[in-house]
Amino acid sequence: MAETTQQTEKAFQKQQGVFIAGHAKSLGKKKGKGKGARFWKNIGLGFRTPKEAIEGNYVDKHCPFTGDISIRGRLIKGVVRSAGKMRRTITIRRDYLHYIPKYNRYEKRHAMYPAHLSPAFRVKEGDSVTIGQCRPISKTVRFNVVEVAGAAAASAPKGVKLFNKF
């Protein structure tokens, strides 16, 4: 029973829609190959469910793929600026240009977004990610990571500007 899920908290963690002690009924998408059923879902919006969310054994109620969080509202692309300092939370930096009509020019600006990181993803600082808006998870966290694109800064050759318009 307990060996099918990854227990990292003091309280016993289990998925809400999965009955552990017996045969699971066919509710939602539950796959089990001898080790118990696991609930996962497709969040839509053109994002694929990660393989780790389908085959993994973590329990995260704030994960958009295995928890009860729905993605609605804004989708934002940015670069990971802080990872590993907070538990399951990363900080995204989004660079953009702001137009100044008086001078007929643009100025560089940025915004920082704290976002929940599901255990289905492995990211490090400098990776490019897509985050989706969800209900408030904590005082400051209102976004959830839905896709990891890979290293953004590492792929650019030396001497090339890293600031992109979008």
Coordinates of C-alpha atoms in Angstrom, one line a residue:
M1 CA 0.0 0.0 0.0
A2 CA 2.4 2.7 1.2
E3 CA 5.2 1.5 -1.1
T4 CA 3.4 2.7 -4.2
T5 CA 3.5 6.4 -3.3
Q6 CA 6.5 8.5 -2.4
Q7 CA 6.1 9.5 1.3
T8 CA 8.1 12.7 2.1
E9 CA 5.7 14.3 4.6
K10 CA 4.9 13.6 8.2
A11 CA 1.2 12.9 7.3
F12 CA 0.4 10.0 5.0
Q13 CA 0.0 11.3 1.4
K14 CA -2.4 9.8 -1.1
Q15 CA -4.2 10.9 -4.2
Q16 CA -7.7 12.1 -3.6
G17 CA -9.5 10.0 -6.3
V18 CA -7.6 6.7 -5.8
F19 CA -8.7 4.0 -3.3
I20 CA -5.6 2.3 -2.0
A21 CA -7.0 -0.6 0.0
G22 CA -8.8 -2.5 -2.7
H23 CA -9.8 -2.7 -6.4
A24 CA -10.1 0.8 -8.0
K25 CA -13.2 1.7 -9.9
S26 CA -12.8 3.3 -13.4
L27 CA -13.1 7.0 -12.5
G28 CA -11.0 9.4 -14.5
K29 CA -7.7 8.2 -15.9
K30 CA -6.2 5.7 -13.6
K31 CA -3.5 3.4 -14.8
G32 CA -2.2 0.5 -12.9
K33 CA 0.1 -2.3 -13.9
G34 CA 0.2 -4.4 -10.8
K35 CA 1.4 -1.6 -8.5
G36 CA -1.9 0.2 -7.9
A37 CA -3.9 2.9 -9.7
R38 CA -2.7 6.4 -10.3
F39 CA -4.9 9.4 -11.1
W40 CA -3.7 11.8 -13.8
K41 CA -5.4 14.1 -16.3
N42 CA -4.8 16.1 -19.5
I43 CA -4.9 19.8 -18.6
G44 CA -5.7 20.8 -22.3
L45 CA -4.4 24.0 -23.9
G46 CA -2.1 22.0 -26.1
F47 CA 0.2 20.8 -23.2
R48 CA 1.1 17.1 -23.0
T49 CA 1.0 15.3 -19.6
P50 CA 4.6 14.5 -18.6
K51 CA 5.6 10.9 -18.5
E52 CA 6.7 11.3 -14.8
A53 CA 3.2 12.4 -13.9
I54 CA 1.7 9.3 -15.5
E55 CA 4.3 6.7 -14.3
G56 CA 5.7 8.4 -11.2
N57 CA 4.8 7.8 -7.6
Y58 CA 4.8 11.3 -6.2
V59 CA 1.8 12.9 -4.5
D60 CA 1.3 16.6 -5.0
K61 CA -2.2 18.1 -4.6
H62 CA -1.0 21.4 -6.3
C63 CA 0.2 19.6 -9.4
P64 CA -2.0 20.5 -12.5
F65 CA -1.5 16.9 -13.9
T66 CA -2.2 14.8 -10.8
G67 CA -3.9 17.2 -8.3
D68 CA -7.0 19.3 -8.3
I69 CA -5.5 22.5 -9.7
S70 CA -7.0 23.8 -13.0
I71 CA -5.1 26.1 -15.3
R72 CA -7.1 29.1 -16.5
G73 CA -6.2 32.7 -17.4
R74 CA -2.8 33.8 -18.5
L75 CA 0.1 31.7 -20.0
I76 CA 3.5 33.2 -19.6
K77 CA 6.9 32.2 -20.9
G78 CA 10.0 33.1 -18.9
V79 CA 13.4 32.1 -17.6
V80 CA 14.0 30.4 -14.3
R81 CA 15.9 32.8 -12.0
S82 CA 15.7 31.0 -8.7
A83 CA 15.3 27.2 -8.1
G84 CA 15.9 25.0 -5.1
K85 CA 15.7 27.7 -2.5
M86 CA 11.9 27.2 -1.8
R87 CA 10.1 23.9 -1.5
R88 CA 8.4 23.1 -4.8
T89 CA 8.5 26.8 -5.8
I90 CA 10.6 28.6 -8.4
T91 CA 10.9 32.2 -9.5
I92 CA 10.4 33.1 -13.2
R93 CA 11.7 36.3 -14.8
R94 CA 9.8 37.6 -17.8
D95 CA 11.5 40.4 -19.9
Y96 CA 9.4 42.7 -22.0
L97 CA 9.6 46.1 -23.8
H98 CA 7.6 49.1 -22.7
Y99 CA 6.9 51.8 -25.2
I100 CA 7.5 55.5 -24.3
P101 CA 5.5 57.7 -26.6
K102 CA 7.3 60.9 -25.8
Y103 CA 10.6 59.6 -27.0
N104 CA 9.2 57.2 -29.6
R105 CA 11.4 54.4 -28.1
Y106 CA 11.2 51.3 -25.9
E107 CA 12.6 50.6 -22.5
K108 CA 13.5 47.2 -21.1
R109 CA 11.4 46.0 -18.1
H110 CA 11.0 42.7 -16.3
A111 CA 8.5 41.0 -14.0
M112 CA 9.2 38.2 -11.5
Y113 CA 6.6 35.5 -11.0
P114 CA 6.8 32.8 -8.2
A115 CA 5.4 29.6 -9.6
H116 CA 4.7 26.1 -8.2
L117 CA 6.9 23.4 -9.6
S118 CA 5.5 19.9 -9.8
P119 CA 7.8 17.0 -9.0
A120 CA 7.1 15.8 -12.6
F121 CA 9.6 18.5 -13.8
R122 CA 13.4 18.9 -13.3
V123 CA 14.5 22.4 -13.8
K124 CA 17.6 24.5 -13.0
E125 CA 18.4 28.2 -13.2
G126 CA 18.5 29.4 -16.8
D127 CA 15.8 27.0 -18.2
S128 CA 13.0 28.4 -20.2
V129 CA 9.6 27.5 -18.9
T130 CA 5.9 28.1 -19.5
I131 CA 3.7 28.9 -16.6
G132 CA -0.1 29.0 -16.4
Q133 CA -2.3 30.9 -14.1
C134 CA -4.3 29.0 -11.5
R135 CA -6.1 29.8 -8.2
P136 CA -3.9 31.2 -5.4
I137 CA -1.8 28.4 -3.9
S138 CA -0.2 30.6 -1.2
K139 CA 0.2 34.3 -0.4
T140 CA 2.4 35.0 -3.5
V141 CA 2.1 31.9 -5.7
R142 CA -0.6 32.2 -8.4
F143 CA 1.1 30.3 -11.3
N144 CA 2.0 26.6 -12.0
V145 CA 4.7 25.3 -14.3
V146 CA 3.1 23.5 -17.3
E147 CA 6.0 23.0 -19.7
V148 CA 9.8 23.1 -19.6
A149 CA 11.5 24.1 -22.8
G150 CA 15.1 23.6 -21.7
A151 CA 18.2 25.8 -21.3
A152 CA 17.6 29.2 -22.8
A153 CA 20.8 31.1 -21.9
A154 CA 23.2 28.1 -22.5
S155 CA 22.1 27.6 -26.1
A156 CA 22.9 31.2 -27.2
P157 CA 26.4 31.8 -28.6
K158 CA 28.7 34.3 -26.9
G159 CA 28.2 37.9 -27.9
V160 CA 24.5 37.5 -28.8
K161 CA 21.9 39.5 -26.9
L162 CA 19.7 37.3 -24.7
F163 CA 16.9 39.9 -24.4
N164 CA 14.0 38.8 -26.7
K165 CA 11.0 40.8 -27.5
F166 CA 8.6 38.0 -26.7

